[in-house]
Structure formats: structure tokens, C-alpha cells
Amino acid sequence: MKAVVVVGAQWGDEGKGKVVDYLASSFDYIARYQGGHNAGHTVLWNGKRFILQLVPSGILRPGKIAVIGSGVVFDPQAFLSEVNALAEAGIDVAGRLFVSNRAHLILPYHRQLDQLSETARAEGKIGTTSRGIGPAYEDKMARRGLRVGDLLDPENFCRKLESVIREKSAVAEAAYGQPLDAGRLAESYLDLSERIRDYVADTAALLWRAAAGGRSILFEGAQGTMLDIDHGTYPYVTSSNATAGGAATGLGFPPTRINGVIGVTKAYTTRVGNGPFPAEMPELEAGEVRHRGVEFGAVTGRPRRCGWLDLVMLRYAVRLNGIDALVVTKLDVFDTQREIQVAVGYRYKGSPVEEMPAEAETLARVTPEYRTLPGWCTSTSGIHRAEELPPAARDYLHFVSDHLGVEIGMISTGPEREATIVQPGTRLASWLA
């Protein structure tokens, strides 16, 4: 039995969608453990572009089982919209897509509160997608959230909902001068409950039975390490544990049964929204990389901030997650770059920084130390074998691997499934065998 976690090693948007879709061919179950429908995983397959927000990327592989765990905050409307889009594309999910009965619901008032809160921050905005993710997790931790299982019990759901709306409307009125618009919420969501009923299951038990039966499981996170609520660039983070440890808590799966962790990083770095970004490029260079890499949010369309590869951040991600193998995506974006900068260290007030600063204010003031490497100025797009890469591209990858002390098991040279190099003899290759 193999159970492997795929985690973003940067600020999200590393290309996990394509990576999970590729790896899924070698696993039986693909399970999402945190986040909500604010993160879009883009997969190109069979000439079509799929943007998956809640449904694990492995659903595009025939016969694979996809699981949405209790660590995910679940919007039934977004889920059904996604399922309908898959059906229209000829992807049958019947009997192979399951949602945890313990997953917390995102309700319309969460979106309203998200928007009100972000507006009230003025210049201190975090840069949320205003999809209700944070307020839903807030209710979960405050023990007033409603869960998918509640939705399947109409009497229980209506009773709990009435109590929560009364409390939250009073808070919204006092804090923002605007009451909540509950409307016909109960009626509309009870209608949704009948449409999701067949997907609901005790997914922790489902995965345990699968593991006990020798089935393989691939765990899929959303966002990335630097957006983790505990270990990211707080407060410019998401509201859940995007690091590998979230796989155990977000799916109810024993951590002792997890065999390995795959980290995904771009050949450069991006982030969306506000917050510190030490290796950020000047806008002239960032604009070129953004254009070549099509660096716009899959869900929001927001342009991403672009920067050089940050090995300080990646070392931190390797340690936090216990990354055994790296996947490097978008190597081809550097095909026209004459020189490539790599951040290998930080200095703060003239002194070297030994560990990732905990405070966002400190990280915003560090000065990165760069190494300059030559570019390769030739196309790597669609190359399938590592030995066919230009020597300078291979040197770049070796430099990253040696600096981090972690193997690079896979390289992506384009958005399509086929534009993938798997390094033979690596641990990652053994998981695909």
C-alpha cells in the first residue's frame, strides 16, 4: 500500500493540478484534504482545459476514486456546478466521487462576511477571494459551523441555521452596520441537500478500508506551504493547514501510514495578493515572466506577482513537509531568459538570516542574496527525457537539487500531460511503478 502527499512548496499556483492528474494514473484514490473553492487546479487533457476547484484532479482519470475530506470547507453550489461541468465534458463521476459528512459548509452569509471584513481592512487587506473560506473556517473553530451531515437532516439543519444566523446577523450589524441577508437560505440549501446526498460518505472510514485492502492513495492539498495558517506568511495566508500534516487531520488518515511527500515548485516563484515576497522581480521582468507563464489566477483571473526561485523558502518547505522528492514545473518559461537569478540566502539589517522569519514585517525587510546562473536560450517545451534538456537547464536543476539536498523526480516542460519528464531511478519514479 502506498500513500503519498502532494504539497505546494511555495505560495500556491505551482501546477499541482497537472502533477496530481499525471500521478493519479498510478494510484487508486485521490483525496483532497484542505481548502475550499478559492483554489483552482488547471489540467489540460484531450484538448480541453479543466479548472477544478473542489473536485480532486484525479477525477479525470477513468476508474479513479476522488474524495473530498473533512478538512475542506464545502460549498454545495460550487460543487454541483463543477460536477455539471464535468458531466458536460463527458466525465462520469457517479460512484467515484465522495464528500465527507464532516466537512464544514460554506453558506451565503460566509461570503457576505468575507466581503465586509475585507472592505473594512482598507489598506490592510489580505487579498482574499471573498468566497467565504475564512469565515467558514472561523465558524468551524468557534464550534458554531454547520456540516455536510447537518444538511442531510432537515430539522436539525433548520434549527442550527436559525441560531447561527441570529448570532451572526447581530455581529454584522454591530461591526459593519449591515445585517446579514439570509433570505430563503434554509429552503434553497435543503433543495441542494437532495442533489448532493448520493456523494456524501464517512470518507475517513472509506480511506481506511481502502488502505487496509492494499489500495494506493494520493493526497492532494490546495494552496501552498507559505499560505499555511500556522507556518505561512501570517496574516497573508489561507485559513487551513496547506502543509503535508494537513493530510492526516483533514482526512482522518493515520500519519504513520503515509509513505512519502512530493513537493511541487515552479522554476521561479509567484504569489497572489498582498504580503511579503523577498525574491520578487522588478515589474519589467515580472511582466515578461507573467506573460510567458500565463500567470493569472485560474479562479479569479488576478495577475500573479512573479519572482526568482527562492531556495530559502524551499528549504523551509522541505523541512516543514518532510519533502522526499520535488517536481519542478514551468521550466520552459525560462527558455528565453539569458541569465537566471536564484535567491540562496537572506540578510536582515546586515546579518545573515538562519531561519525563516515568523513575522511578515521582518520578512518584508530582508535582502535576498542571489546567485546568477546562465540561461539556455533554447526551447525545452514538450521534452520528454532529461538528457535531452539543454546543458544549462540541467545545471540549473542540479544546482537547485544540490542546494536543497532533495531529488528532483519530475520536470514539467508544458501544461499538457505529455510534457512531463520522470527521472528514472528516483523515489518518485518508484511510486509510479
PDB file of N, CA, C and O in Angstrom, residues 332-376:
ATOM      1  N   ASP A 332      10.016  25.603 -18.930  1.00  0.00           N
ATOM      2  CA  ASP A 332      10.032  26.190 -20.265  1.00  0.00           C
ATOM      3  C   ASP A 332       9.827  27.704 -20.267  1.00  0.00           C
ATOM      4  O   ASP A 332      10.167  28.378 -21.245  1.00  0.00           O
ATOM      5  N   VAL A 333       9.288  28.251 -19.161  1.00  0.00           N
ATOM      6  CA  VAL A 333       9.081  29.703 -19.087  1.00  0.00           C
ATOM      7  C   VAL A 333      10.410  30.449 -19.137  1.00  0.00           C
ATOM      8  O   VAL A 333      10.486  31.594 -19.591  1.00  0.00           O
ATOM      9  N   PHE A 334      11.482  29.802 -18.715  1.00  0.00           N
ATOM     10  CA  PHE A 334      12.813  30.421 -18.728  1.00  0.00           C
ATOM     11  C   PHE A 334      13.568  30.179 -20.040  1.00  0.00           C
ATOM     12  O   PHE A 334      14.764  30.480 -20.131  1.00  0.00           O
ATOM     13  N   ASP A 335      12.897  29.653 -21.052  1.00  0.00           N
ATOM     14  CA  ASP A 335      13.599  29.297 -22.291  1.00  0.00           C
ATOM     15  C   ASP A 335      14.235  30.492 -22.996  1.00  0.00           C
ATOM     16  O   ASP A 335      15.179  30.316 -23.779  1.00  0.00           O
ATOM     17  N   THR A 336      13.727  31.697 -22.752  1.00  0.00           N
ATOM     18  CA  THR A 336      14.292  32.879 -23.414  1.00  0.00           C
ATOM     19  C   THR A 336      15.100  33.750 -22.450  1.00  0.00           C
ATOM     20  O   THR A 336      15.539  34.837 -22.829  1.00  0.00           O
ATOM     21  N   GLN A 337      15.309  33.264 -21.238  1.00  0.00           N
ATOM     22  CA  GLN A 337      15.999  34.050 -20.204  1.00  0.00           C
ATOM     23  C   GLN A 337      17.517  33.890 -20.360  1.00  0.00           C
ATOM     24  O   GLN A 337      18.038  32.773 -20.289  1.00  0.00           O
ATOM     25  N   ARG A 338      18.236  34.989 -20.550  1.00  0.00           N
ATOM     26  CA  ARG A 338      19.684  34.909 -20.742  1.00  0.00           C
ATOM     27  C   ARG A 338      20.416  34.609 -19.439  1.00  0.00           C
ATOM     28  O   ARG A 338      21.391  33.863 -19.418  1.00  0.00           O
ATOM     29  N   GLU A 339      19.958  35.220 -18.361  1.00  0.00           N
ATOM     30  CA  GLU A 339      20.531  34.970 -17.042  1.00  0.00           C
ATOM     31  C   GLU A 339      19.399  34.738 -16.054  1.00  0.00           C
ATOM     32  O   GLU A 339      18.338  35.358 -16.160  1.00  0.00           O
ATOM     33  N   ILE A 340      19.637  33.846 -15.106  1.00  0.00           N
ATOM     34  CA  ILE A 340      18.613  33.493 -14.117  1.00  0.00           C
ATOM     35  C   ILE A 340      19.178  33.726 -12.729  1.00  0.00           C
ATOM     36  O   ILE A 340      20.253  33.221 -12.387  1.00  0.00           O
ATOM     37  N   GLN A 341      18.449  34.486 -11.943  1.00  0.00           N
ATOM     38  CA  GLN A 341      18.838  34.726 -10.563  1.00  0.00           C
ATOM     39  C   GLN A 341      18.170  33.679  -9.664  1.00  0.00           C
ATOM     40  O   GLN A 341      17.033  33.281  -9.910  1.00  0.00           O
ATOM     41  N   VAL A 342      18.887  33.257  -8.645  1.00  0.00           N
ATOM     42  CA  VAL A 342      18.349  32.328  -7.654  1.00  0.00           C
ATOM     43  C   VAL A 342      18.678  32.880  -6.269  1.00  0.00           C
ATOM     44  O   VAL A 342      19.853  33.140  -5.972  1.00  0.00           O
ATOM     45  N   ALA A 343      17.654  33.063  -5.439  1.00  0.00           N
ATOM     46  CA  ALA A 343      17.883  33.543  -4.068  1.00  0.00           C
ATOM     47  C   ALA A 343      18.383  32.385  -3.225  1.00  0.00           C
ATOM     48  O   ALA A 343      17.709  31.367  -3.077  1.00  0.00           O
ATOM     49  N   VAL A 344      19.596  32.525  -2.673  1.00  0.00           N
ATOM     50  CA  VAL A 344      20.208  31.443  -1.891  1.00  0.00           C
ATOM     51  C   VAL A 344      20.315  31.776  -0.406  1.00  0.00           C
ATOM     52  O   VAL A 344      20.667  30.923   0.415  1.00  0.00           O
ATOM     53  N   GLY A 345      20.037  33.024  -0.042  1.00  0.00           N
ATOM     54  CA  GLY A 345      20.115  33.430   1.364  1.00  0.00           C
ATOM     55  C   GLY A 345      19.408  34.749   1.576  1.00  0.00           C
ATOM     56  O   GLY A 345      19.056  35.447   0.614  1.00  0.00           O
ATOM     57  N   TYR A 346      19.169  35.087   2.842  1.00  0.00           N
ATOM     58  CA  TYR A 346      18.602  36.379   3.226  1.00  0.00           C
ATOM     59  C   TYR A 346      19.564  37.063   4.195  1.00  0.00           C
ATOM     60  O   TYR A 346      20.269  36.410   4.973  1.00  0.00           O
ATOM     61  N   ARG A 347      19.527  38.391   4.178  1.00  0.00           N
ATOM     62  CA  ARG A 347      20.178  39.180   5.219  1.00  0.00           C
ATOM     63  C   ARG A 347      19.150  40.154   5.791  1.00  0.00           C
ATOM     64  O   ARG A 347      18.322  40.694   5.063  1.00  0.00           O
ATOM     65  N   TYR A 348      19.230  40.350   7.094  1.00  0.00           N
ATOM     66  CA  TYR A 348      18.336  41.294   7.771  1.00  0.00           C
ATOM     67  C   TYR A 348      19.183  42.233   8.611  1.00  0.00           C
ATOM     68  O   TYR A 348      19.936  41.790   9.483  1.00  0.00           O
ATOM     69  N   LYS A 349      19.104  43.508   8.279  1.00  0.00           N
ATOM     70  CA  LYS A 349      19.921  44.530   8.950  1.00  0.00           C
ATOM     71  C   LYS A 349      21.401  44.164   8.906  1.00  0.00           C
ATOM     72  O   LYS A 349      22.146  44.307   9.890  1.00  0.00           O
ATOM     73  N   GLY A 350      21.804  43.612   7.767  1.00  0.00           N
ATOM     74  CA  GLY A 350      23.209  43.306   7.535  1.00  0.00           C
ATOM     75  C   GLY A 350      23.668  41.940   7.995  1.00  0.00           C
ATOM     76  O   GLY A 350      24.771  41.505   7.665  1.00  0.00           O
ATOM     77  N   SER A 351      22.849  41.225   8.752  1.00  0.00           N
ATOM     78  CA  SER A 351      23.246  39.916   9.279  1.00  0.00           C
ATOM     79  C   SER A 351      22.517  38.795   8.549  1.00  0.00           C
ATOM     80  O   SER A 351      21.360  38.954   8.143  1.00  0.00           O
ATOM     81  N   PRO A 352      23.178  37.635   8.380  1.00  0.00           N
ATOM     82  CA  PRO A 352      22.508  36.515   7.724  1.00  0.00           C
ATOM     83  C   PRO A 352      21.309  36.027   8.536  1.00  0.00           C
ATOM     84  O   PRO A 352      21.332  36.041   9.770  1.00  0.00           O
ATOM     85  N   VAL A 353      20.284  35.604   7.836  1.00  0.00           N
ATOM     86  CA  VAL A 353      19.082  35.061   8.472  1.00  0.00           C
ATOM     87  C   VAL A 353      19.171  33.542   8.421  1.00  0.00           C
ATOM     88  O   VAL A 353      19.243  32.954   7.335  1.00  0.00           O
ATOM     89  N   GLU A 354      19.178  32.908   9.573  1.00  0.00           N
ATOM     90  CA  GLU A 354      19.370  31.460   9.632  1.00  0.00           C
ATOM     91  C   GLU A 354      18.060  30.691   9.419  1.00  0.00           C
ATOM     92  O   GLU A 354      18.058  29.598   8.854  1.00  0.00           O
ATOM     93  N   GLU A 355      16.954  31.240   9.904  1.00  0.00           N
ATOM     94  CA  GLU A 355      15.658  30.565   9.795  1.00  0.00           C
ATOM     95  C   GLU A 355      14.640  31.511   9.172  1.00  0.00           C
ATOM     96  O   GLU A 355      14.793  32.739   9.229  1.00  0.00           O
ATOM     97  N   MET A 356      13.585  30.937   8.601  1.00  0.00           N
ATOM     98  CA  MET A 356      12.531  31.758   8.015  1.00  0.00           C
ATOM     99  C   MET A 356      11.897  32.638   9.095  1.00  0.00           C
ATOM    100  O   MET A 356      11.422  32.119  10.108  1.00  0.00           O
ATOM    101  N   PRO A 357      11.891  33.962   8.927  1.00  0.00           N
ATOM    102  CA  PRO A 357      11.291  34.830   9.942  1.00  0.00           C
ATOM    103  C   PRO A 357       9.811  34.514  10.153  1.00  0.00           C
ATOM    104  O   PRO A 357       9.079  34.237   9.202  1.00  0.00           O
ATOM    105  N   ALA A 358       9.377  34.558  11.412  1.00  0.00           N
ATOM    106  CA  ALA A 358       7.979  34.284  11.725  1.00  0.00           C
ATOM    107  C   ALA A 358       7.096  35.484  11.414  1.00  0.00           C
ATOM    108  O   ALA A 358       5.914  35.322  11.069  1.00  0.00           O
ATOM    109  N   GLU A 359       7.643  36.702  11.518  1.00  0.00           N
ATOM    110  CA  GLU A 359       6.848  37.902  11.339  1.00  0.00           C
ATOM    111  C   GLU A 359       6.903  38.365   9.881  1.00  0.00           C
ATOM    112  O   GLU A 359       7.980  38.493   9.290  1.00  0.00           O
ATOM    113  N   ALA A 360       5.729  38.650   9.347  1.00  0.00           N
ATOM    114  CA  ALA A 360       5.664  39.132   7.964  1.00  0.00           C
ATOM    115  C   ALA A 360       6.419  40.439   7.806  1.00  0.00           C
ATOM    116  O   ALA A 360       7.047  40.690   6.764  1.00  0.00           O
ATOM    117  N   GLU A 361       6.389  41.268   8.828  1.00  0.00           N
ATOM    118  CA  GLU A 361       7.074  42.559   8.766  1.00  0.00           C
ATOM    119  C   GLU A 361       8.590  42.383   8.614  1.00  0.00           C
ATOM    120  O   GLU A 361       9.251  43.133   7.882  1.00  0.00           O
ATOM    121  N   THR A 362       9.157  41.375   9.297  1.00  0.00           N
ATOM    122  CA  THR A 362      10.591  41.102   9.170  1.00  0.00           C
ATOM    123  C   THR A 362      10.912  40.553   7.792  1.00  0.00           C
ATOM    124  O   THR A 362      11.877  40.980   7.137  1.00  0.00           O
ATOM    125  N   LEU A 363      10.097  39.600   7.329  1.00  0.00           N
ATOM    126  CA  LEU A 363      10.346  39.002   6.014  1.00  0.00           C
ATOM    127  C   LEU A 363      10.281  40.056   4.917  1.00  0.00           C
ATOM    128  O   LEU A 363      11.006  39.980   3.925  1.00  0.00           O
ATOM    129  N   ALA A 364       9.409  41.042   5.090  1.00  0.00           N
ATOM    130  CA  ALA A 364       9.277  42.103   4.086  1.00  0.00           C
ATOM    131  C   ALA A 364      10.525  42.976   4.006  1.00  0.00           C
ATOM    132  O   ALA A 364      10.726  43.694   3.012  1.00  0.00           O
ATOM    133  N   ARG A 365      11.371  42.912   5.031  1.00  0.00           N
ATOM    134  CA  ARG A 365      12.558  43.782   5.078  1.00  0.00           C
ATOM    135  C   ARG A 365      13.865  43.040   4.844  1.00  0.00           C
ATOM    136  O   ARG A 365      14.940  43.637   4.917  1.00  0.00           O
ATOM    137  N   VAL A 366      13.806  41.736   4.588  1.00  0.00           N
ATOM    138  CA  VAL A 366      15.056  41.022   4.320  1.00  0.00           C
ATOM    139  C   VAL A 366      15.581  41.396   2.939  1.00  0.00           C
ATOM    140  O   VAL A 366      14.815  41.791   2.047  1.00  0.00           O
ATOM    141  N   THR A 367      16.871  41.254   2.773  1.00  0.00           N
ATOM    142  CA  THR A 367      17.513  41.458   1.475  1.00  0.00           C
ATOM    143  C   THR A 367      17.974  40.104   0.951  1.00  0.00           C
ATOM    144  O   THR A 367      18.805  39.441   1.591  1.00  0.00           O
ATOM    145  N   PRO A 368      17.452  39.655  -0.175  1.00  0.00           N
ATOM    146  CA  PRO A 368      17.884  38.351  -0.691  1.00  0.00           C
ATOM    147  C   PRO A 368      19.292  38.406  -1.263  1.00  0.00           C
ATOM    148  O   PRO A 368      19.717  39.421  -1.822  1.00  0.00           O
ATOM    149  N   GLU A 369      20.023  37.311  -1.105  1.00  0.00           N
ATOM    150  CA  GLU A 369      21.343  37.155  -1.716  1.00  0.00           C
ATOM    151  C   GLU A 369      21.182  36.219  -2.909  1.00  0.00           C
ATOM    152  O   GLU A 369      20.636  35.115  -2.779  1.00  0.00           O
ATOM    153  N   TYR A 370      21.664  36.652  -4.065  1.00  0.00           N
ATOM    154  CA  TYR A 370      21.415  35.921  -5.302  1.00  0.00           C
ATOM    155  C   TYR A 370      22.679  35.258  -5.851  1.00  0.00           C
ATOM    156  O   TYR A 370      23.791  35.760  -5.692  1.00  0.00           O
ATOM    157  N   ARG A 371      22.476  34.137  -6.516  1.00  0.00           N
ATOM    158  CA  ARG A 371      23.472  33.553  -7.413  1.00  0.00           C
ATOM    159  C   ARG A 371      22.930  33.708  -8.824  1.00  0.00           C
ATOM    160  O   ARG A 371      21.738  33.497  -9.076  1.00  0.00           O
ATOM    161  N   THR A 372      23.800  34.069  -9.747  1.00  0.00           N
ATOM    162  CA  THR A 372      23.393  34.227 -11.140  1.00  0.00           C
ATOM    163  C   THR A 372      23.838  33.006 -11.932  1.00  0.00           C
ATOM    164  O   THR A 372      25.018  32.635 -11.916  1.00  0.00           O
ATOM    165  N   LEU A 373      22.888  32.383 -12.607  1.00  0.00           N
ATOM    166  CA  LEU A 373      23.167  31.204 -13.430  1.00  0.00           C
ATOM    167  C   LEU A 373      22.848  31.528 -14.885  1.00  0.00           C
ATOM    168  O   LEU A 373      21.939  32.320 -15.165  1.00  0.00           O
ATOM    169  N   PRO A 374      23.564  30.920 -15.827  1.00  0.00           N
ATOM    170  CA  PRO A 374      23.283  31.195 -17.248  1.00  0.00           C
ATOM    171  C   PRO A 374      21.986  30.545 -17.694  1.00  0.00           C
ATOM    172  O   PRO A 374      21.632  29.451 -17.243  1.00  0.00           O
ATOM    173  N   GLY A 375      21.281  31.229 -18.568  1.00  0.00           N
ATOM    174  CA  GLY A 375      20.100  30.629 -19.181  1.00  0.00           C
ATOM    175  C   GLY A 375      20.492  29.722 -20.324  1.00  0.00           C
ATOM    176  O   GLY A 375      21.680  29.578 -20.653  1.00  0.00           O
ATOM    177  N   TRP A 376      19.499  29.112 -20.965  1.00  0.00           N
ATOM    178  CA  TRP A 376      19.815  28.167 -22.045  1.00  0.00           C
ATOM    179  C   TRP A 376      19.349  28.655 -23.409  1.00  0.00           C
ATOM    180  O   TRP A 376      19.801  28.177 -24.424  1.00  0.00           O
TER     181      TRP A 376
END
